[in-house]
Amino acid sequence: MIVANTLFTRLVRNSPYLLIALLVVPVLGGLLGVLLPAFGWFPALGANEFGLFGFIQLFNTPGIERMVMLSFGTSLISTLLAFVITVLILASYFNSPWLKRIQRLLGPILVIPHAAAAIAIGFLITPSGFLSRLVSPWLSGWDVPPDWLFPHDPYGLSIILGLTLKELPFLLLIALGVLAQPEIGKTLKAQHKVASSLGYCPMTGFFKVILPSLYGYMRLPILAVLAYSSASVEIPLILGSNTPPTLAVAIMQWFSDVDLSLRIKASSGAILQILITLSLLGSWCLLELLVKKCSASFLVNGEREYGGMLIQRVTHLITTVMLSVIGLALVAMVLWSFAGFWSFPDLLPQQLVTLHWSSALLQMQTPLFNTLVIAISTTLIAIALTLFVLEAEQQNTKTISAISGFIIYLPLLIPSIAFLFGLVWLFEQVNSQHAYINVVFSHLLFVLPYVFLSLANSYRRLDPRFSTVAASLGVPPSKIFWQLKLPLLLSPILIASALGLAISFSQYLPTLLSGAGRINTITTEAVTLANGASRRTSAVYALMQMLLPALFFILAWAAPKLFFRNRG
Amino acid sequence: MKSQSMSSLKIDNLQLSQQGKLLLSLNEEVKGGEVLTIMGPSGSGKSTLLNWLVGMLPNDFYANGELYLNQQIITNTASHLRNIGLLYQDPLLFPHLTVEGNIAFAMPKGDKQTRKDEISEALNQVGLAGMEKRCPQNLSGGQQARVALLRVLLSKPKAILLDEPFSKLDSQLRQETRQLVFEQIQRYSLPAVMVTHDESDAIAAQGKVITLDALSLNKAAS
Ligand SMILES: Nc1ncnc2c1ncn2[C@@H]1O[C@H](COP(=O)(O)OP(=O)(O)OP(=O)(O)O)[C@@H](O)[C@H]1O
Ligand SMILES: [Mg+2]
């Protein structure tokens, strides 16, 4: 397509470079910013000689093996669990209306920030939590809270629970998204039908026919989940033990220590973190290979039924337990946020008060304002840039190259704890002291990929003949963009905006670090309060964290309907 | 053999309706080795009929009537226990398995080597000798169709349904594949129901032809 040379088209044409620069420079710069100190170069401390003493210090830290084990174990086990349960749910409810219902129940969990989810789970499993109240005293005989270690157990079981519950909806929705794609989904369903007509019970048919193909599409998202969970801090911080914590949490503590000399150890730790994440990804691929090898003959052995009924029952049970855990955690949190006096074995508080809400809402004004300002500015930039890049793609009539396609996911694949500290150092180098701008800049790293992911499909599906017809009528490209494409895409743009806002709301580490601790948002406050004294205030903040994204998703969903109804 | 001479697929007073509207009614018996051809315009309910025969009628539809396979009533039998094979216009081979794997998948359990030999022999018969280890994606359309046919036949079905099985093949290939399919149906003495839009398919099948029309009144022609 020959495109006129106007300001608009020039802007559009150059937007992909801006996008890539915005993602690559901070990530690579940030990595450099930890790589140098990791190997001993930290001029601010007078250390200008390269050496391995950071690593020596790191490996001499008491409990370092446990930190590494915890990071490795919790993320591998939770991802495995989430994957296995996802597959069981798909296998048991394939072709059943329950699949849609489970999807609808789990979907909203996707936008619950990790911190809020962790707080909610904490409320459930803490000794005086809802779970022990449910069974006390009639079953357990407990009159005082039991003496168990949950949350904060040293084995990371609470972390595993939290991560699994957060990862599961993501993997399930990814799988259902693949099945909903007309080309793939239809073929897979037809193949399942073939297997059925060849005598395969539905469950075996799923495992032998659908799963091998479906897995290929789920592979990258699974690896992303694995990488993310190995280095995430919110859930281990709120649900993990501190003696010792996971490596990511320890690194965060070293970095934020007033003792600057810990910076070198922390940087070495960040490098170790990257190695752990890489070895996790490697282990997953090995595991995959092993399963593939072992299952090759099982796929074609002609066996058509493997106790499908039993597996189905087990899945019913797991699904029920899981949904109840989530439901109970939410109920518990709402109750705590309104609870007056609430003595131990009582299931419900003696009285309900709105005091915690009213006082928290008063305190919340500044964090709420910060949260909204940062999220809205980040999302506006992300949406505008994404739309320009997608428009550039259509004007060039080719999709952006594989490399750029990969770069967009870069910030999601590299453990953020590894480059965020370097990024802060970078901000210091360029003397960028405006905390707001720094925070928006770092939020963009995480908001952009999701907004792009969310919008790309709808934009690419727009029929290019629209533009051709309009262009042949003499309409300039800018007019086609503003007056034809954007109105057509109103709904996807609003959904992508809600997603962008939700991602920004949920950011903890980027806000904390880029804002140099000076910018409080609902999420940073919620994490700070999570292990604090007032469970009631903490409940209010965690609920606020859930309500904010929910509100914007509802707006995004309802606005086009209202808008179009008024027009009609 | 006695069991073969008895093999038949009997559709007894079937009435298929969608939201209270009658889509088609049918009363037919197909003997082993015979092909019943169903023709009719798009939307007249041909695929829906096949869906009912394999027990995968979508929720939207309501069926009245009975289905007998070899004198046994199977109206309410789960689809995977019916022993009715299906052949679509798309071969729908499993991409994660080789040609051999696709066929082995369909065969009953048994000794590994025996199954292997059986597959090689069957491939040989349809002119695909030595293609065991090939990936189905790398086969031509006609070759894929033949593998799909072997997959159904070696699963030892008691009846076979064909939903526009040749419509994606060019005329030369169409004729060859069609001949092969009908030969195999006779060889295994299977009752077969074929849906087609093509007059020449109907003639080649040499069996009874039923034309459904959109008004759900169906007339039988020989
Ligand atoms: N899954 C379904 N749910 C609801 N209605 C359906 C479904 N599949 C088909 N129909 C409807 O049932 C009627 C019969 O459809 P069917 O697919 O049996 O037609 P057909 O004769 O096979 O047509 P074609 O020659 O195009 O394949 C049509 O009106 C169609 O719209
Ligand atoms: Mg049809």
PDB file of N, CA, C and O in Angstrom, chain B residues 142-204:
ATOM      1  N   GLY B 142      -5.054 -36.626  -1.104  1.00  0.00           N
ATOM      2  CA  GLY B 142      -5.560 -37.961  -1.397  1.00  0.00           C
ATOM      3  C   GLY B 142      -4.955 -39.009  -0.472  1.00  0.00           C
ATOM      4  O   GLY B 142      -5.648 -39.921   0.002  1.00  0.00           O
ATOM      5  N   GLN B 143      -3.665 -38.822  -0.170  1.00  0.00           N
ATOM      6  CA  GLN B 143      -3.007 -39.773   0.742  1.00  0.00           C
ATOM      7  C   GLN B 143      -3.611 -39.658   2.141  1.00  0.00           C
ATOM      8  O   GLN B 143      -3.859 -40.666   2.808  1.00  0.00           O
ATOM      9  N   GLN B 144      -3.862 -38.411   2.553  1.00  0.00           N
ATOM     10  CA  GLN B 144      -4.469 -38.223   3.875  1.00  0.00           C
ATOM     11  C   GLN B 144      -5.840 -38.898   3.932  1.00  0.00           C
ATOM     12  O   GLN B 144      -6.187 -39.543   4.925  1.00  0.00           O
ATOM     13  N   ALA B 145      -6.608 -38.745   2.851  1.00  0.00           N
ATOM     14  CA  ALA B 145      -7.942 -39.346   2.830  1.00  0.00           C
ATOM     15  C   ALA B 145      -7.845 -40.861   2.983  1.00  0.00           C
ATOM     16  O   ALA B 145      -8.648 -41.486   3.683  1.00  0.00           O
ATOM     17  N   ARG B 146      -6.820 -41.440   2.345  1.00  0.00           N
ATOM     18  CA  ARG B 146      -6.690 -42.893   2.431  1.00  0.00           C
ATOM     19  C   ARG B 146      -6.282 -43.336   3.840  1.00  0.00           C
ATOM     20  O   ARG B 146      -6.757 -44.346   4.344  1.00  0.00           O
ATOM     21  N   VAL B 147      -5.398 -42.554   4.471  1.00  0.00           N
ATOM     22  CA  VAL B 147      -5.020 -42.898   5.847  1.00  0.00           C
ATOM     23  C   VAL B 147      -6.247 -42.813   6.757  1.00  0.00           C
ATOM     24  O   VAL B 147      -6.483 -43.690   7.596  1.00  0.00           O
ATOM     25  N   ALA B 148      -7.043 -41.750   6.553  1.00  0.00           N
ATOM     26  CA  ALA B 148      -8.249 -41.599   7.378  1.00  0.00           C
ATOM     27  C   ALA B 148      -9.179 -42.791   7.181  1.00  0.00           C
ATOM     28  O   ALA B 148      -9.791 -43.296   8.128  1.00  0.00           O
ATOM     29  N   LEU B 149      -9.267 -43.269   5.941  1.00  0.00           N
ATOM     30  CA  LEU B 149     -10.114 -44.432   5.660  1.00  0.00           C
ATOM     31  C   LEU B 149      -9.594 -45.666   6.393  1.00  0.00           C
ATOM     32  O   LEU B 149     -10.363 -46.383   7.054  1.00  0.00           O
ATOM     33  N   LEU B 150      -8.268 -45.885   6.309  1.00  0.00           N
ATOM     34  CA  LEU B 150      -7.696 -47.045   6.996  1.00  0.00           C
ATOM     35  C   LEU B 150      -7.931 -46.935   8.503  1.00  0.00           C
ATOM     36  O   LEU B 150      -8.200 -47.928   9.178  1.00  0.00           O
ATOM     37  N   ARG B 151      -7.806 -45.711   9.006  1.00  0.00           N
ATOM     38  CA  ARG B 151      -7.990 -45.526  10.442  1.00  0.00           C
ATOM     39  C   ARG B 151      -9.385 -45.987  10.859  1.00  0.00           C
ATOM     40  O   ARG B 151      -9.551 -46.689  11.848  1.00  0.00           O
ATOM     41  N   VAL B 152     -10.389 -45.621  10.072  1.00  0.00           N
ATOM     42  CA  VAL B 152     -11.745 -46.048  10.419  1.00  0.00           C
ATOM     43  C   VAL B 152     -11.875 -47.564  10.272  1.00  0.00           C
ATOM     44  O   VAL B 152     -12.391 -48.241  11.163  1.00  0.00           O
ATOM     45  N   LEU B 153     -11.384 -48.090   9.149  1.00  0.00           N
ATOM     46  CA  LEU B 153     -11.628 -49.516   8.881  1.00  0.00           C
ATOM     47  C   LEU B 153     -10.931 -50.411   9.892  1.00  0.00           C
ATOM     48  O   LEU B 153     -11.502 -51.379  10.371  1.00  0.00           O
ATOM     49  N   LEU B 154      -9.671 -50.068  10.239  1.00  0.00           N
ATOM     50  CA  LEU B 154      -8.923 -50.934  11.147  1.00  0.00           C
ATOM     51  C   LEU B 154      -9.411 -50.806  12.597  1.00  0.00           C
ATOM     52  O   LEU B 154      -8.990 -51.570  13.460  1.00  0.00           O
ATOM     53  N   SER B 155     -10.288 -49.841  12.852  1.00  0.00           N
ATOM     54  CA  SER B 155     -10.872 -49.794  14.198  1.00  0.00           C
ATOM     55  C   SER B 155     -11.994 -50.830  14.309  1.00  0.00           C
ATOM     56  O   SER B 155     -12.640 -50.934  15.344  1.00  0.00           O
ATOM     57  N   LYS B 156     -12.216 -51.585  13.242  1.00  0.00           N
ATOM     58  CA  LYS B 156     -13.221 -52.655  13.203  1.00  0.00           C
ATOM     59  C   LYS B 156     -14.601 -52.150  13.593  1.00  0.00           C
ATOM     60  O   LYS B 156     -15.209 -52.669  14.548  1.00  0.00           O
ATOM     61  N   PRO B 157     -15.114 -51.133  12.887  1.00  0.00           N
ATOM     62  CA  PRO B 157     -16.449 -50.640  13.229  1.00  0.00           C
ATOM     63  C   PRO B 157     -17.499 -51.633  12.750  1.00  0.00           C
ATOM     64  O   PRO B 157     -17.217 -52.497  11.911  1.00  0.00           O
ATOM     65  N   LYS B 158     -18.707 -51.493  13.289  1.00  0.00           N
ATOM     66  CA  LYS B 158     -19.791 -52.367  12.839  1.00  0.00           C
ATOM     67  C   LYS B 158     -20.656 -51.674  11.800  1.00  0.00           C
ATOM     68  O   LYS B 158     -21.518 -52.290  11.196  1.00  0.00           O
ATOM     69  N   ALA B 159     -20.446 -50.360  11.646  1.00  0.00           N
ATOM     70  CA  ALA B 159     -21.116 -49.607  10.595  1.00  0.00           C
ATOM     71  C   ALA B 159     -20.253 -48.390  10.321  1.00  0.00           C
ATOM     72  O   ALA B 159     -19.386 -48.044  11.120  1.00  0.00           O
ATOM     73  N   ILE B 160     -20.506 -47.752   9.161  1.00  0.00           N
ATOM     74  CA  ILE B 160     -19.645 -46.613   8.839  1.00  0.00           C
ATOM     75  C   ILE B 160     -20.493 -45.487   8.246  1.00  0.00           C
ATOM     76  O   ILE B 160     -21.438 -45.737   7.500  1.00  0.00           O
ATOM     77  N   LEU B 161     -20.173 -44.256   8.651  1.00  0.00           N
ATOM     78  CA  LEU B 161     -20.894 -43.081   8.165  1.00  0.00           C
ATOM     79  C   LEU B 161     -19.928 -42.188   7.407  1.00  0.00           C
ATOM     80  O   LEU B 161     -18.804 -41.964   7.842  1.00  0.00           O
ATOM     81  N   LEU B 162     -20.379 -41.678   6.268  1.00  0.00           N
ATOM     82  CA  LEU B 162     -19.506 -40.852   5.439  1.00  0.00           C
ATOM     83  C   LEU B 162     -20.177 -39.495   5.228  1.00  0.00           C
ATOM     84  O   LEU B 162     -21.259 -39.438   4.656  1.00  0.00           O
ATOM     85  N   ASP B 163     -19.557 -38.418   5.724  1.00  0.00           N
ATOM     86  CA  ASP B 163     -20.139 -37.086   5.541  1.00  0.00           C
ATOM     87  C   ASP B 163     -19.367 -36.335   4.466  1.00  0.00           C
ATOM     88  O   ASP B 163     -18.283 -35.821   4.716  1.00  0.00           O
ATOM     89  N   GLU B 164     -19.909 -36.298   3.269  1.00  0.00           N
ATOM     90  CA  GLU B 164     -19.257 -35.693   2.102  1.00  0.00           C
ATOM     91  C   GLU B 164     -17.776 -36.069   2.037  1.00  0.00           C
ATOM     92  O   GLU B 164     -16.913 -35.205   1.981  1.00  0.00           O
ATOM     93  N   PRO B 165     -17.482 -37.356   2.018  1.00  0.00           N
ATOM     94  CA  PRO B 165     -16.098 -37.783   2.213  1.00  0.00           C
ATOM     95  C   PRO B 165     -15.180 -37.439   1.051  1.00  0.00           C
ATOM     96  O   PRO B 165     -13.978 -37.359   1.229  1.00  0.00           O
ATOM     97  N   PHE B 166     -15.725 -37.197  -0.100  1.00  0.00           N
ATOM     98  CA  PHE B 166     -14.841 -37.003  -1.261  1.00  0.00           C
ATOM     99  C   PHE B 166     -14.860 -35.575  -1.771  1.00  0.00           C
ATOM    100  O   PHE B 166     -14.242 -35.263  -2.780  1.00  0.00           O
ATOM    101  N   SER B 167     -15.575 -34.689  -1.094  1.00  0.00           N
ATOM    102  CA  SER B 167     -15.830 -33.377  -1.698  1.00  0.00           C
ATOM    103  C   SER B 167     -14.584 -32.521  -1.811  1.00  0.00           C
ATOM    104  O   SER B 167     -14.568 -31.566  -2.563  1.00  0.00           O
ATOM    105  N   LYS B 168     -13.525 -32.876  -1.080  1.00  0.00           N
ATOM    106  CA  LYS B 168     -12.321 -32.041  -1.187  1.00  0.00           C
ATOM    107  C   LYS B 168     -11.286 -32.607  -2.160  1.00  0.00           C
ATOM    108  O   LYS B 168     -10.180 -32.107  -2.247  1.00  0.00           O
ATOM    109  N   LEU B 169     -11.665 -33.658  -2.854  1.00  0.00           N
ATOM    110  CA  LEU B 169     -10.695 -34.286  -3.755  1.00  0.00           C
ATOM    111  C   LEU B 169     -11.018 -33.913  -5.196  1.00  0.00           C
ATOM    112  O   LEU B 169     -12.178 -33.730  -5.556  1.00  0.00           O
ATOM    113  N   ASP B 170      -9.982 -33.810  -6.050  1.00  0.00           N
ATOM    114  CA  ASP B 170     -10.270 -33.494  -7.461  1.00  0.00           C
ATOM    115  C   ASP B 170     -10.841 -34.733  -8.155  1.00  0.00           C
ATOM    116  O   ASP B 170     -10.803 -35.837  -7.614  1.00  0.00           O
ATOM    117  N   SER B 171     -11.349 -34.563  -9.379  1.00  0.00           N
ATOM    118  CA  SER B 171     -12.242 -35.596  -9.915  1.00  0.00           C
ATOM    119  C   SER B 171     -11.533 -36.937 -10.114  1.00  0.00           C
ATOM    120  O   SER B 171     -12.110 -37.987  -9.862  1.00  0.00           O
ATOM    121  N   GLN B 172     -10.263 -36.911 -10.552  1.00  0.00           N
ATOM    122  CA  GLN B 172      -9.537 -38.163 -10.760  1.00  0.00           C
ATOM    123  C   GLN B 172      -9.397 -38.904  -9.420  1.00  0.00           C
ATOM    124  O   GLN B 172      -9.762 -40.073  -9.278  1.00  0.00           O
ATOM    125  N   LEU B 173      -8.900 -38.134  -8.424  1.00  0.00           N
ATOM    126  CA  LEU B 173      -8.659 -38.695  -7.111  1.00  0.00           C
ATOM    127  C   LEU B 173      -9.964 -39.141  -6.477  1.00  0.00           C
ATOM    128  O   LEU B 173     -10.042 -40.157  -5.793  1.00  0.00           O
ATOM    129  N   ARG B 174     -10.993 -38.363  -6.751  1.00  0.00           N
ATOM    130  CA  ARG B 174     -12.295 -38.628  -6.189  1.00  0.00           C
ATOM    131  C   ARG B 174     -12.771 -40.016  -6.586  1.00  0.00           C
ATOM    132  O   ARG B 174     -13.219 -40.800  -5.769  1.00  0.00           O
ATOM    133  N   GLN B 175     -12.601 -40.278  -7.881  1.00  0.00           N
ATOM    134  CA  GLN B 175     -13.069 -41.563  -8.411  1.00  0.00           C
ATOM    135  C   GLN B 175     -12.301 -42.727  -7.779  1.00  0.00           C
ATOM    136  O   GLN B 175     -12.889 -43.706  -7.336  1.00  0.00           O
ATOM    137  N   GLU B 176     -10.960 -42.548  -7.705  1.00  0.00           N
ATOM    138  CA  GLU B 176     -10.139 -43.615  -7.143  1.00  0.00           C
ATOM    139  C   GLU B 176     -10.479 -43.885  -5.684  1.00  0.00           C
ATOM    140  O   GLU B 176     -10.689 -45.021  -5.270  1.00  0.00           O
ATOM    141  N   THR B 177     -10.517 -42.779  -4.907  1.00  0.00           N
ATOM    142  CA  THR B 177     -10.762 -42.934  -3.482  1.00  0.00           C
ATOM    143  C   THR B 177     -12.136 -43.544  -3.244  1.00  0.00           C
ATOM    144  O   THR B 177     -12.317 -44.421  -2.397  1.00  0.00           O
ATOM    145  N   ARG B 178     -13.102 -43.076  -4.016  1.00  0.00           N
ATOM    146  CA  ARG B 178     -14.462 -43.568  -3.863  1.00  0.00           C
ATOM    147  C   ARG B 178     -14.527 -45.075  -4.087  1.00  0.00           C
ATOM    148  O   ARG B 178     -15.107 -45.818  -3.310  1.00  0.00           O
ATOM    149  N   GLN B 179     -13.842 -45.482  -5.158  1.00  0.00           N
ATOM    150  CA  GLN B 179     -13.838 -46.900  -5.471  1.00  0.00           C
ATOM    151  C   GLN B 179     -13.236 -47.712  -4.318  1.00  0.00           C
ATOM    152  O   GLN B 179     -13.778 -48.725  -3.901  1.00  0.00           O
ATOM    153  N   LEU B 180     -12.114 -47.169  -3.807  1.00  0.00           N
ATOM    154  CA  LEU B 180     -11.438 -47.829  -2.704  1.00  0.00           C
ATOM    155  C   LEU B 180     -12.360 -47.967  -1.495  1.00  0.00           C
ATOM    156  O   LEU B 180     -12.489 -49.034  -0.887  1.00  0.00           O
ATOM    157  N   VAL B 181     -13.047 -46.867  -1.167  1.00  0.00           N
ATOM    158  CA  VAL B 181     -13.927 -46.879   0.005  1.00  0.00           C
ATOM    159  C   VAL B 181     -15.033 -47.914  -0.167  1.00  0.00           C
ATOM    160  O   VAL B 181     -15.287 -48.733   0.728  1.00  0.00           O
ATOM    161  N   PHE B 182     -15.668 -47.912  -1.357  1.00  0.00           N
ATOM    162  CA  PHE B 182     -16.781 -48.848  -1.549  1.00  0.00           C
ATOM    163  C   PHE B 182     -16.302 -50.296  -1.544  1.00  0.00           C
ATOM    164  O   PHE B 182     -16.975 -51.178  -1.015  1.00  0.00           O
ATOM    165  N   GLU B 183     -15.108 -50.515  -2.116  1.00  0.00           N
ATOM    166  CA  GLU B 183     -14.533 -51.863  -2.080  1.00  0.00           C
ATOM    167  C   GLU B 183     -14.364 -52.352  -0.646  1.00  0.00           C
ATOM    168  O   GLU B 183     -14.739 -53.463  -0.292  1.00  0.00           O
ATOM    169  N   GLN B 184     -13.796 -51.444   0.167  1.00  0.00           N
ATOM    170  CA  GLN B 184     -13.522 -51.831   1.552  1.00  0.00           C
ATOM    171  C   GLN B 184     -14.828 -52.072   2.316  1.00  0.00           C
ATOM    172  O   GLN B 184     -14.921 -52.967   3.141  1.00  0.00           O
ATOM    173  N   ILE B 185     -15.836 -51.245   2.018  1.00  0.00           N
ATOM    174  CA  ILE B 185     -17.117 -51.426   2.701  1.00  0.00           C
ATOM    175  C   ILE B 185     -17.694 -52.812   2.388  1.00  0.00           C
ATOM    176  O   ILE B 185     -18.209 -53.507   3.259  1.00  0.00           O
ATOM    177  N   GLN B 186     -17.539 -53.218   1.117  1.00  0.00           N
ATOM    178  CA  GLN B 186     -18.037 -54.545   0.735  1.00  0.00           C
ATOM    179  C   GLN B 186     -17.201 -55.638   1.360  1.00  0.00           C
ATOM    180  O   GLN B 186     -17.728 -56.637   1.849  1.00  0.00           O
ATOM    181  N   ARG B 187     -15.898 -55.387   1.360  1.00  0.00           N
ATOM    182  CA  ARG B 187     -14.989 -56.405   1.870  1.00  0.00           C
ATOM    183  C   ARG B 187     -15.281 -56.701   3.340  1.00  0.00           C
ATOM    184  O   ARG B 187     -15.293 -57.842   3.778  1.00  0.00           O
ATOM    185  N   TYR B 188     -15.509 -55.637   4.111  1.00  0.00           N
ATOM    186  CA  TYR B 188     -15.790 -55.840   5.532  1.00  0.00           C
ATOM    187  C   TYR B 188     -17.280 -56.039   5.779  1.00  0.00           C
ATOM    188  O   TYR B 188     -17.715 -56.162   6.908  1.00  0.00           O
ATOM    189  N   SER B 189     -18.061 -55.956   4.712  1.00  0.00           N
ATOM    190  CA  SER B 189     -19.516 -56.119   4.794  1.00  0.00           C
ATOM    191  C   SER B 189     -20.144 -55.192   5.845  1.00  0.00           C
ATOM    192  O   SER B 189     -20.846 -55.623   6.753  1.00  0.00           O
ATOM    193  N   LEU B 190     -19.841 -53.889   5.696  1.00  0.00           N
ATOM    194  CA  LEU B 190     -20.342 -52.905   6.655  1.00  0.00           C
ATOM    195  C   LEU B 190     -21.564 -52.194   6.117  1.00  0.00           C
ATOM    196  O   LEU B 190     -21.601 -51.830   4.945  1.00  0.00           O
ATOM    197  N   PRO B 191     -22.567 -51.987   6.954  1.00  0.00           N
ATOM    198  CA  PRO B 191     -23.639 -51.080   6.540  1.00  0.00           C
ATOM    199  C   PRO B 191     -23.074 -49.658   6.503  1.00  0.00           C
ATOM    200  O   PRO B 191     -22.343 -49.273   7.422  1.00  0.00           O
ATOM    201  N   ALA B 192     -23.397 -48.892   5.456  1.00  0.00           N
ATOM    202  CA  ALA B 192     -22.813 -47.552   5.347  1.00  0.00           C
ATOM    203  C   ALA B 192     -23.895 -46.532   5.019  1.00  0.00           C
ATOM    204  O   ALA B 192     -24.839 -46.824   4.299  1.00  0.00           O
ATOM    205  N   VAL B 193     -23.756 -45.343   5.591  1.00  0.00           N
ATOM    206  CA  VAL B 193     -24.635 -44.227   5.234  1.00  0.00           C
ATOM    207  C   VAL B 193     -23.740 -43.123   4.716  1.00  0.00           C
ATOM    208  O   VAL B 193     -22.774 -42.728   5.390  1.00  0.00           O
ATOM    209  N   MET B 194     -24.025 -42.623   3.501  1.00  0.00           N
ATOM    210  CA  MET B 194     -23.172 -41.596   2.914  1.00  0.00           C
ATOM    211  C   MET B 194     -23.986 -40.339   2.621  1.00  0.00           C
ATOM    212  O   MET B 194     -25.048 -40.397   2.020  1.00  0.00           O
ATOM    213  N   VAL B 195     -23.464 -39.208   3.058  1.00  0.00           N
ATOM    214  CA  VAL B 195     -24.073 -37.917   2.730  1.00  0.00           C
ATOM    215  C   VAL B 195     -23.259 -37.303   1.609  1.00  0.00           C
ATOM    216  O   VAL B 195     -22.033 -37.285   1.671  1.00  0.00           O
ATOM    217  N   THR B 196     -23.922 -36.835   0.568  1.00  0.00           N
ATOM    218  CA  THR B 196     -23.169 -36.220  -0.532  1.00  0.00           C
ATOM    219  C   THR B 196     -24.005 -35.191  -1.275  1.00  0.00           C
ATOM    220  O   THR B 196     -25.234 -35.197  -1.213  1.00  0.00           O
ATOM    221  N   HIS B 197     -23.310 -34.279  -1.938  1.00  0.00           N
ATOM    222  CA  HIS B 197     -23.974 -33.320  -2.813  1.00  0.00           C
ATOM    223  C   HIS B 197     -23.794 -33.717  -4.265  1.00  0.00           C
ATOM    224  O   HIS B 197     -24.324 -33.076  -5.162  1.00  0.00           O
ATOM    225  N   ASP B 198     -22.986 -34.762  -4.474  1.00  0.00           N
ATOM    226  CA  ASP B 198     -22.543 -35.060  -5.822  1.00  0.00           C
ATOM    227  C   ASP B 198     -23.309 -36.253  -6.390  1.00  0.00           C
ATOM    228  O   ASP B 198     -23.301 -37.349  -5.829  1.00  0.00           O
ATOM    229  N   GLU B 199     -23.934 -36.003  -7.529  1.00  0.00           N
ATOM    230  CA  GLU B 199     -24.748 -37.020  -8.186  1.00  0.00           C
ATOM    231  C   GLU B 199     -23.910 -38.275  -8.486  1.00  0.00           C
ATOM    232  O   GLU B 199     -24.362 -39.397  -8.278  1.00  0.00           O
ATOM    233  N   SER B 200     -22.655 -38.065  -8.934  1.00  0.00           N
ATOM    234  CA  SER B 200     -21.841 -39.218  -9.352  1.00  0.00           C
ATOM    235  C   SER B 200     -21.493 -40.114  -8.158  1.00  0.00           C
ATOM    236  O   SER B 200     -21.360 -41.324  -8.317  1.00  0.00           O
ATOM    237  N   ASP B 201     -21.355 -39.519  -6.967  1.00  0.00           N
ATOM    238  CA  ASP B 201     -21.135 -40.329  -5.768  1.00  0.00           C
ATOM    239  C   ASP B 201     -22.315 -41.271  -5.574  1.00  0.00           C
ATOM    240  O   ASP B 201     -22.153 -42.462  -5.293  1.00  0.00           O
ATOM    241  N   ALA B 202     -23.502 -40.703  -5.725  1.00  0.00           N
ATOM    242  CA  ALA B 202     -24.718 -41.473  -5.485  1.00  0.00           C
ATOM    243  C   ALA B 202     -24.811 -42.641  -6.451  1.00  0.00           C
ATOM    244  O   ALA B 202     -25.171 -43.759  -6.074  1.00  0.00           O
ATOM    245  N   ILE B 203     -24.452 -42.358  -7.711  1.00  0.00           N
ATOM    246  CA  ILE B 203     -24.528 -43.417  -8.703  1.00  0.00           C
ATOM    247  C   ILE B 203     -23.504 -44.503  -8.396  1.00  0.00           C
ATOM    248  O   ILE B 203     -23.807 -45.692  -8.401  1.00  0.00           O
ATOM    249  N   ALA B 204     -22.282 -44.061  -8.044  1.00  0.00           N
ATOM    250  CA  ALA B 204     -21.224 -45.028  -7.770  1.00  0.00           C
ATOM    251  C   ALA B 204     -21.548 -45.911  -6.569  1.00  0.00           C
ATOM    252  O   ALA B 204     -21.124 -47.053  -6.498  1.00  0.00           O
TER     253      ALA B 204
END
